[in-house]
Coordinates of N, CA, C and O in Angstrom, one line a residue:
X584 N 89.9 133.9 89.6 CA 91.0 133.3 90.2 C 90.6 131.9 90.8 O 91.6 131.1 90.7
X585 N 89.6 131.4 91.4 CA 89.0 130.3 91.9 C 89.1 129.6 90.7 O 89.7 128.5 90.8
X586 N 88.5 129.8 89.7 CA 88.3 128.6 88.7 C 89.9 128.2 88.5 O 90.4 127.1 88.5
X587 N 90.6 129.5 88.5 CA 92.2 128.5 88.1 C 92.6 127.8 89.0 O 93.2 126.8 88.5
X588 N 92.6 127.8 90.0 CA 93.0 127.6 91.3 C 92.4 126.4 91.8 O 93.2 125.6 92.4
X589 N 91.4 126.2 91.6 CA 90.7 125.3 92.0 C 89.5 124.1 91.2 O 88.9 123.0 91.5
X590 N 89.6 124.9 90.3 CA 89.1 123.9 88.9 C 87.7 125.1 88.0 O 87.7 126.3 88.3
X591 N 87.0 124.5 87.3 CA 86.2 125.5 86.4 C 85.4 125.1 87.5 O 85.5 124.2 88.3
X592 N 84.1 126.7 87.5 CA 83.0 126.4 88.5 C 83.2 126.9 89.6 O 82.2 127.6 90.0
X593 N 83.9 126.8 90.2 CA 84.6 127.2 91.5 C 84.5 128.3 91.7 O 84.0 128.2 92.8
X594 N 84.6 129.6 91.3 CA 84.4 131.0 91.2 C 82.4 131.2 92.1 O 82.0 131.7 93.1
X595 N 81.9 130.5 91.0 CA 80.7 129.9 91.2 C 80.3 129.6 92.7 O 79.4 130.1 93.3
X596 N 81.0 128.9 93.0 CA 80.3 128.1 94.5 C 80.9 129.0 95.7 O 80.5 129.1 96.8
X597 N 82.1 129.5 95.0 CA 83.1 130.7 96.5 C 82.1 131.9 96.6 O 81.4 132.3 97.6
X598 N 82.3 132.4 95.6 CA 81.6 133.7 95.0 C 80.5 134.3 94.5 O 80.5 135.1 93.7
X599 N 79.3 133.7 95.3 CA 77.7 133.3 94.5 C 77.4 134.8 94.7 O 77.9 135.5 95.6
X600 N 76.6 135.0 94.0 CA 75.5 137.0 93.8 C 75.5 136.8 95.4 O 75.4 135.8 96.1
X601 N 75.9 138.4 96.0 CA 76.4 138.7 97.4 C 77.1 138.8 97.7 O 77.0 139.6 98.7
X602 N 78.2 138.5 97.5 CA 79.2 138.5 98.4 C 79.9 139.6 98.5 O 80.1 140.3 97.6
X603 N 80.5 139.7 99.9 CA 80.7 141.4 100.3 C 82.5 141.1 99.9 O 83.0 140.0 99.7
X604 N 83.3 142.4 99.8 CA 84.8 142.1 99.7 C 85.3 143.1 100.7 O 84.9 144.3 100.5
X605 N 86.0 143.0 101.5 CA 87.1 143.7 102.6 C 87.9 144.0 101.8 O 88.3 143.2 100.9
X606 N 88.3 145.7 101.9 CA 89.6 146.2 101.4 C 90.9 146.6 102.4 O 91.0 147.2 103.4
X607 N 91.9 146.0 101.5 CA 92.5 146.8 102.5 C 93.2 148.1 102.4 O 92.9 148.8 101.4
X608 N 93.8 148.5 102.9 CA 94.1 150.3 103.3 C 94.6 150.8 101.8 O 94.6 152.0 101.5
X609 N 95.1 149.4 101.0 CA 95.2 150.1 99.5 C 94.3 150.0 98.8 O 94.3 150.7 97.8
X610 N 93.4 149.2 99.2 CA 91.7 149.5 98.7 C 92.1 147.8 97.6 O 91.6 147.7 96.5
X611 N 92.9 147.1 98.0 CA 92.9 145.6 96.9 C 92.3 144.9 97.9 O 92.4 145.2 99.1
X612 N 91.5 143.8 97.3 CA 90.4 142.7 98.0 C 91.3 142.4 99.1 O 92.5 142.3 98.9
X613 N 91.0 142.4 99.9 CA 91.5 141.2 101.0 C 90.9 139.9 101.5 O 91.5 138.9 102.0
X614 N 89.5 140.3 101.4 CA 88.5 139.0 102.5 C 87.2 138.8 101.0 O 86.9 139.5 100.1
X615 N 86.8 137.9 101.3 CA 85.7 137.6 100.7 C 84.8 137.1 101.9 O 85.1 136.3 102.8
X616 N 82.9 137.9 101.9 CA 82.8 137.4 102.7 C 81.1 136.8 102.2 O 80.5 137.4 101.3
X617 N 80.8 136.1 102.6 CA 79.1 135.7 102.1 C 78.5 135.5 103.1 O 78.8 134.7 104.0
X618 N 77.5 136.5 103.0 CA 76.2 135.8 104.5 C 76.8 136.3 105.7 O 76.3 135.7 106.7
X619 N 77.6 137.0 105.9 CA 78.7 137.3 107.0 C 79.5 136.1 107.0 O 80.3 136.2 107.9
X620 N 79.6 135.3 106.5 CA 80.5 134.2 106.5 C 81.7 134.4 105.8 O 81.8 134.6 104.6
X621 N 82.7 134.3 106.8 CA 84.3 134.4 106.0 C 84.7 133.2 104.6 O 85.1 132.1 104.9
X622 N 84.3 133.7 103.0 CA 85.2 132.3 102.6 C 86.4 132.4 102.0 O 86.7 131.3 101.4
X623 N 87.1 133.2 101.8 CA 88.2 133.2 101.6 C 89.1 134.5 101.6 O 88.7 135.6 101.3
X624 N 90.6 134.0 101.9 CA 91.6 135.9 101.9 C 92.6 135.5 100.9 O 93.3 134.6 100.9
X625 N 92.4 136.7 100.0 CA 93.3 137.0 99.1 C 94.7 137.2 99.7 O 94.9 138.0 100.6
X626 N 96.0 136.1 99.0 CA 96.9 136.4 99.6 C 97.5 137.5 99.1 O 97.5 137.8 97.9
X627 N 98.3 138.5 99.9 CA 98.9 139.5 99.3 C 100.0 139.5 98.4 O 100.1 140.3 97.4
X628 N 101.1 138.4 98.8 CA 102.0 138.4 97.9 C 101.7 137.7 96.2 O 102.6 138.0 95.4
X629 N 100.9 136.9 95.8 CA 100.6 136.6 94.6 C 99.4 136.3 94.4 O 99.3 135.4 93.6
X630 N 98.2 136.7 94.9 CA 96.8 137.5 94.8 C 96.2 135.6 94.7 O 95.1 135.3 94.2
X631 N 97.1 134.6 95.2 CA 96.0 133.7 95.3 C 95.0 132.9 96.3 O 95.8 132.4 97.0
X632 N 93.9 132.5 96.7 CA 93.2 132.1 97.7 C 93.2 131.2 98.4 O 92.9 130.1 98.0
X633 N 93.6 131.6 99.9 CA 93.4 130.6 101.1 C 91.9 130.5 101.6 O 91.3 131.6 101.7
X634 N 91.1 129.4 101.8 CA 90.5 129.0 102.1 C 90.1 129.3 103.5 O 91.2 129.2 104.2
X635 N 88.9 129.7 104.3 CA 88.4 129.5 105.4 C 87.7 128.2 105.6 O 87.5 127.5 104.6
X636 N 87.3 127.9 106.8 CA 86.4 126.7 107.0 C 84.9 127.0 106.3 O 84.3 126.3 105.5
X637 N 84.7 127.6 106.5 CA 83.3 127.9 105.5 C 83.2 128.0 104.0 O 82.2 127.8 103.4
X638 N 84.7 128.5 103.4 CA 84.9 128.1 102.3 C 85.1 126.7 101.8 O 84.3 126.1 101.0
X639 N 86.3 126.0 102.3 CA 86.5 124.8 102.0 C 84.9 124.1 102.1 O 84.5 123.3 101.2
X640 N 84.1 124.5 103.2 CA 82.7 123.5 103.1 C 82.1 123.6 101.9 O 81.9 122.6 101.2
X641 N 81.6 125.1 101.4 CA 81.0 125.1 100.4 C 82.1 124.5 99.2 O 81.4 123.8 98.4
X642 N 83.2 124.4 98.9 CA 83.6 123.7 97.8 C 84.0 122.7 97.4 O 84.4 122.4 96.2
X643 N 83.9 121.9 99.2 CA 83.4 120.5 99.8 C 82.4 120.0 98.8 O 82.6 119.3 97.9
X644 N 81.4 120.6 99.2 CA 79.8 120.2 98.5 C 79.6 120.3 97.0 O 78.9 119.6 96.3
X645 N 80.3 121.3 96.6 CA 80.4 121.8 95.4 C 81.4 120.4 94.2 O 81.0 120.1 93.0
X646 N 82.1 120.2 94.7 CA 83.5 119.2 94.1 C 83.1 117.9 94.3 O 82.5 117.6 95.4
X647 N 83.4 117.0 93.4 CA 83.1 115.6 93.8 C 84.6 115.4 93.7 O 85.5 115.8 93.0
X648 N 84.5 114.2 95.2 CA 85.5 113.4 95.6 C 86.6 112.7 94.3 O 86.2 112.2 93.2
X649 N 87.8 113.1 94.7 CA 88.2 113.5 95.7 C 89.0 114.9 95.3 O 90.1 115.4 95.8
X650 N 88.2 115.5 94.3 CA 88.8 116.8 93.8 C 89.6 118.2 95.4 O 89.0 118.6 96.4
X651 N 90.5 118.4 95.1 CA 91.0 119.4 96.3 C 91.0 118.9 97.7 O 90.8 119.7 98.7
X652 N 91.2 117.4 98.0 CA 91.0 116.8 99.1 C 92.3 116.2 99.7 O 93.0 115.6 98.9
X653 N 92.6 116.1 100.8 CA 93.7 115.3 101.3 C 93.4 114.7 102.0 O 93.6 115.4 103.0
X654 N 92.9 113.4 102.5 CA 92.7 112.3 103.4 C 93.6 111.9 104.6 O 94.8 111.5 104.4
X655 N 93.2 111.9 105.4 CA 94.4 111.2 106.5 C 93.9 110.6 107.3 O 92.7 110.8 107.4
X656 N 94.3 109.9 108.0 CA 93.8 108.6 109.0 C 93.7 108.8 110.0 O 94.4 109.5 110.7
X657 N 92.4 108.1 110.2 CA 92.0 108.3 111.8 C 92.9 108.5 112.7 O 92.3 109.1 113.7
X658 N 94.1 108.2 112.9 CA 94.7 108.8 114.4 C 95.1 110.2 114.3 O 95.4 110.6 115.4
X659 N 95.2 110.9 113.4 CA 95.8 112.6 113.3 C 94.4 113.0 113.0 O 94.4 114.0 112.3
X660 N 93.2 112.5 113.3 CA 91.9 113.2 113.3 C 91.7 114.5 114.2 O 91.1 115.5 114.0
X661 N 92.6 113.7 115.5 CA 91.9 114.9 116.4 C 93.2 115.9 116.9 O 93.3 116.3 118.1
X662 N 93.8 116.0 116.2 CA 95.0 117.1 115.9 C 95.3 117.5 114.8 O 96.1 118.5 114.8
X663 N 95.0 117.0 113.6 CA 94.7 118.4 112.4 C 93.4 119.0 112.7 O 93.2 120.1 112.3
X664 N 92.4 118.2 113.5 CA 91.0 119.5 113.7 C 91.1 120.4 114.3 O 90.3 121.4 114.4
X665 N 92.5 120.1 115.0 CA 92.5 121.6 115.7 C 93.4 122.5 115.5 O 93.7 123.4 116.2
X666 N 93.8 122.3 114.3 CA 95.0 123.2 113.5 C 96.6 122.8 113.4 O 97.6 123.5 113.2
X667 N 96.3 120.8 113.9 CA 98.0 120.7 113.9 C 98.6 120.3 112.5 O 97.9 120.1 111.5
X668 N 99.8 120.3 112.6 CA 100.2 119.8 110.8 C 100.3 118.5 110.3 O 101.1 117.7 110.7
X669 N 99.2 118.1 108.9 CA 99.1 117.2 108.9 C 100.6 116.3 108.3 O 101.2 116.9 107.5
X670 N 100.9 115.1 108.8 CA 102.5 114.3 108.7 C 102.1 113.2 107.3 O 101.0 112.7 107.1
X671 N 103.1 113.0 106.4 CA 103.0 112.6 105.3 C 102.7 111.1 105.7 O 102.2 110.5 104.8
X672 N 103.0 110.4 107.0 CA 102.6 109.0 106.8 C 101.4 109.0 108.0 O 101.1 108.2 108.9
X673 N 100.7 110.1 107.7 CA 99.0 109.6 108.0 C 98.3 110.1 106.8 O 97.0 110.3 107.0
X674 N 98.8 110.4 105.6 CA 97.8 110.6 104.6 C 97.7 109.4 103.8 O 98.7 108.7 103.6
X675 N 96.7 109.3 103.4 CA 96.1 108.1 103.1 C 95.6 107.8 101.9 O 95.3 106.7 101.5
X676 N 95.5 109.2 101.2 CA 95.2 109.3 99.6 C 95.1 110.8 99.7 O 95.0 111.5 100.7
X677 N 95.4 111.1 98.2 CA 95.5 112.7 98.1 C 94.3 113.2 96.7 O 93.5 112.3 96.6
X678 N 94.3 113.9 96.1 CA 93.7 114.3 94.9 C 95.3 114.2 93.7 O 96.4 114.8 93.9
X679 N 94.9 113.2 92.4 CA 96.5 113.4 92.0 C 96.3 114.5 91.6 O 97.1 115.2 92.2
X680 N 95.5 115.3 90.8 CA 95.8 116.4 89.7 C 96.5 117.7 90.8 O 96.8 118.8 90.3
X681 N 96.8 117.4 92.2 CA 97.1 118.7 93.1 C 98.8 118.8 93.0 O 99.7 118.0 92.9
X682 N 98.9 120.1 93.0 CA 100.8 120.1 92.9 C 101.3 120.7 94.1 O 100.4 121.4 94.6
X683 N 102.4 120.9 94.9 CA 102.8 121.1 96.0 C 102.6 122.9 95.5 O 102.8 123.5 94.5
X684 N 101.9 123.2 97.2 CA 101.7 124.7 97.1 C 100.4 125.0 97.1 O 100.2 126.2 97.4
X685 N 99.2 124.2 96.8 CA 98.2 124.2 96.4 C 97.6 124.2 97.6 O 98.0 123.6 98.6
X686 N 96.2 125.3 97.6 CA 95.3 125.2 98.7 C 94.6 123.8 98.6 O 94.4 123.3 97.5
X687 N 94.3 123.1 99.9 CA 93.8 121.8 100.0 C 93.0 121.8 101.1 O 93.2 122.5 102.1
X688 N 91.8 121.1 100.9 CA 90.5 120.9 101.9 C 90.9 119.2 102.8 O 90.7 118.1 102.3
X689 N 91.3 119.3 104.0 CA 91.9 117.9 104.7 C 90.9 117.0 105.2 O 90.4 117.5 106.2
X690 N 90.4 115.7 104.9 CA 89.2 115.1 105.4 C 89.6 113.8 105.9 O 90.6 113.2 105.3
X691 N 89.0 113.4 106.7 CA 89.2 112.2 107.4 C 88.5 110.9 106.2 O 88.2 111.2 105.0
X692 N 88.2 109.7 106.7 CA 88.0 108.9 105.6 C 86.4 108.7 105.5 O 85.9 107.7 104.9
X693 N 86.0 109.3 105.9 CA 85.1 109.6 105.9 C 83.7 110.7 105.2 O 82.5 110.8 105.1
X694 N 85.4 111.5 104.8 CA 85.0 112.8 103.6 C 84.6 113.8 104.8 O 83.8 114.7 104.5
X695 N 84.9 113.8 105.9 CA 84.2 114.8 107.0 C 85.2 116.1 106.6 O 86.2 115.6 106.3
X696 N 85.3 117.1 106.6 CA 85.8 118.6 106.7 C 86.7 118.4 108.0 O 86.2 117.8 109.0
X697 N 87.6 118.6 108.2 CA 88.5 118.7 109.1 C 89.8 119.8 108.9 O 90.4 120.0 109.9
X698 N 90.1 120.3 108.3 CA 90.7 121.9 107.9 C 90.9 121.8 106.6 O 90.6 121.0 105.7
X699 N 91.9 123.3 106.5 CA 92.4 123.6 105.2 C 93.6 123.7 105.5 O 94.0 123.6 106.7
X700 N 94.3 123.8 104.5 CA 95.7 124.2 104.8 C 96.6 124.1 103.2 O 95.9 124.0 102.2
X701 N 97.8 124.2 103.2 CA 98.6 124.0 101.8 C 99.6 123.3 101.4 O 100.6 123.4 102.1
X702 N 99.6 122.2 100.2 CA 100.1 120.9 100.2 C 101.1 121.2 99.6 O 101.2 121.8 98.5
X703 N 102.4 120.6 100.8 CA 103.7 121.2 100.7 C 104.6 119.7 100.1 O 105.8 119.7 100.1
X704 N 103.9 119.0 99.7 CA 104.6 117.8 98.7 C 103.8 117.5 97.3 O 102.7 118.1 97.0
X705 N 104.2 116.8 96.5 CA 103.3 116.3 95.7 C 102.3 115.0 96.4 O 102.3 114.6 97.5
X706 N 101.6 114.6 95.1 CA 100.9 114.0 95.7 C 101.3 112.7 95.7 O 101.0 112.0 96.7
X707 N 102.0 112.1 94.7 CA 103.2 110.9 95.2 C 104.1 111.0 96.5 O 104.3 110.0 97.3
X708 N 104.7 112.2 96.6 CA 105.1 112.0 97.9 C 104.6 112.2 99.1 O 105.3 112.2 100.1
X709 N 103.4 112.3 99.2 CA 102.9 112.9 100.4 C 102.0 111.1 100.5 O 101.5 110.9 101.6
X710 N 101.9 110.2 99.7 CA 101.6 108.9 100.0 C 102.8 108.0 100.0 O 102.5 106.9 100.2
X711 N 103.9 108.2 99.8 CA 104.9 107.1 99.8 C 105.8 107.7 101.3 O 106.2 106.9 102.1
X712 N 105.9 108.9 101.4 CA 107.3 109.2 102.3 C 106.6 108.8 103.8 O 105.4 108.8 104.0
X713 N 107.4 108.6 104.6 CA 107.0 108.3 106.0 C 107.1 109.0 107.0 O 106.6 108.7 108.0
X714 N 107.8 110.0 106.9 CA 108.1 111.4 107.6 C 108.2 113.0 107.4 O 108.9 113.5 106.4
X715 N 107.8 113.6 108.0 CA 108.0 115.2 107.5 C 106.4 115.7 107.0 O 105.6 114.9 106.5
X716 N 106.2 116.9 107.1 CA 104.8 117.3 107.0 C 104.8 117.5 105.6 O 105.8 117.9 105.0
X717 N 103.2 117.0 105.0 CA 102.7 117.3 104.6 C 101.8 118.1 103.8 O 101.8 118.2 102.6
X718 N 101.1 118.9 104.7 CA 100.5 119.8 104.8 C 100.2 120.8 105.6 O 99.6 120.6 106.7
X719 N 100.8 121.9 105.2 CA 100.3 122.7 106.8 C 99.2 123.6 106.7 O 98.9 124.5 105.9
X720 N 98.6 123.0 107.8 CA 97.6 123.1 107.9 C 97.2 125.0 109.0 O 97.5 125.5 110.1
X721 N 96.4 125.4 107.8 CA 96.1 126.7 108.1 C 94.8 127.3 109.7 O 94.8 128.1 110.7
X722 N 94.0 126.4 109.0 CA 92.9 126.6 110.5 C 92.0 124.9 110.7 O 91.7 124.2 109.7
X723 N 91.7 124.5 112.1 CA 91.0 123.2 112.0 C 89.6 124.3 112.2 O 89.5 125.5 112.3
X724 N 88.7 122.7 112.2 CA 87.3 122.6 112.9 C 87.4 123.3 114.2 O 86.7 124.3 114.4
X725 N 88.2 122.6 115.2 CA 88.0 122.9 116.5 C 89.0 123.5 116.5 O 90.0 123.0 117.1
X726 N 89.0 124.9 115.9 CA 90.1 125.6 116.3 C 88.8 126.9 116.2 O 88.2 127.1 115.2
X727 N 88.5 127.9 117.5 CA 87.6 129.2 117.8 C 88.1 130.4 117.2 O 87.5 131.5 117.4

């Protein structure tokens, strides 16, 4: 599911030899976890993967720029880190091949990790429109 989701390989870098799986009470995946490290939960209604901060890092490292990334400008830096929603006229460049709905890794311009969340426009619109969110954003950095 990662390689479709996220490109080929990807399976690879979420899912390396170890990783433990949380069930739930119906006994289907819920959590993926590595190292005790949370990286991703299977959604229940169409079995596809939201991203933890530990995941998006590893597939940070894993992906070259600007594959699965949404950029936004320095002034919504320090309120998407903490889990606010990022607004279509602070994104700054997006990944084109991404389609609205898609899990997305949010980084400052800097390529720094700053959340995950899911891109609720295309990627044309989410650089032209000047109002209305973007992405909502699921968990920041500075969010405990």
């Amino acid at each position: 599911m990662a390689d479709i989701q996220f490109g080929k390989g990807c399976g690879e870098i979420l899912f390396p030899d170890g990783v433990a799986f949380q069930l739930s009470r119906t006994k289907r995946v819920r959590q993926v976890q590595f190292n005790g490290k949370h990286m991703a939960t299977v959604r229940a209604r169409d079995g596809m993967l939201t991203l933890s901060i530990d995941g998006a890092a590893a597939l940070h490292q894993g992906l070259e720029k600007p594959a699965s990334r949404v950029v936004i400008c320095d002034d919504a830096v320090p309120f998407v880190s903490k889990g606010k929603t990022a607004f279509a006229k602070h994104v700054v460049a997006v990944d084109p091949e991404l389609r609205a709905g898609d899990e997305v890794i949010i980084v400052d311009g800097k390529d720094e990790i700053l959340a995950t969340g899911q891109l609720l426009l295309s990627p044309a619109e989410a650089l032209h429109l000047d109002r209305g969110p973007a992405v909502d954003v699921r968990r920041g950095i500075a969010q405990s």
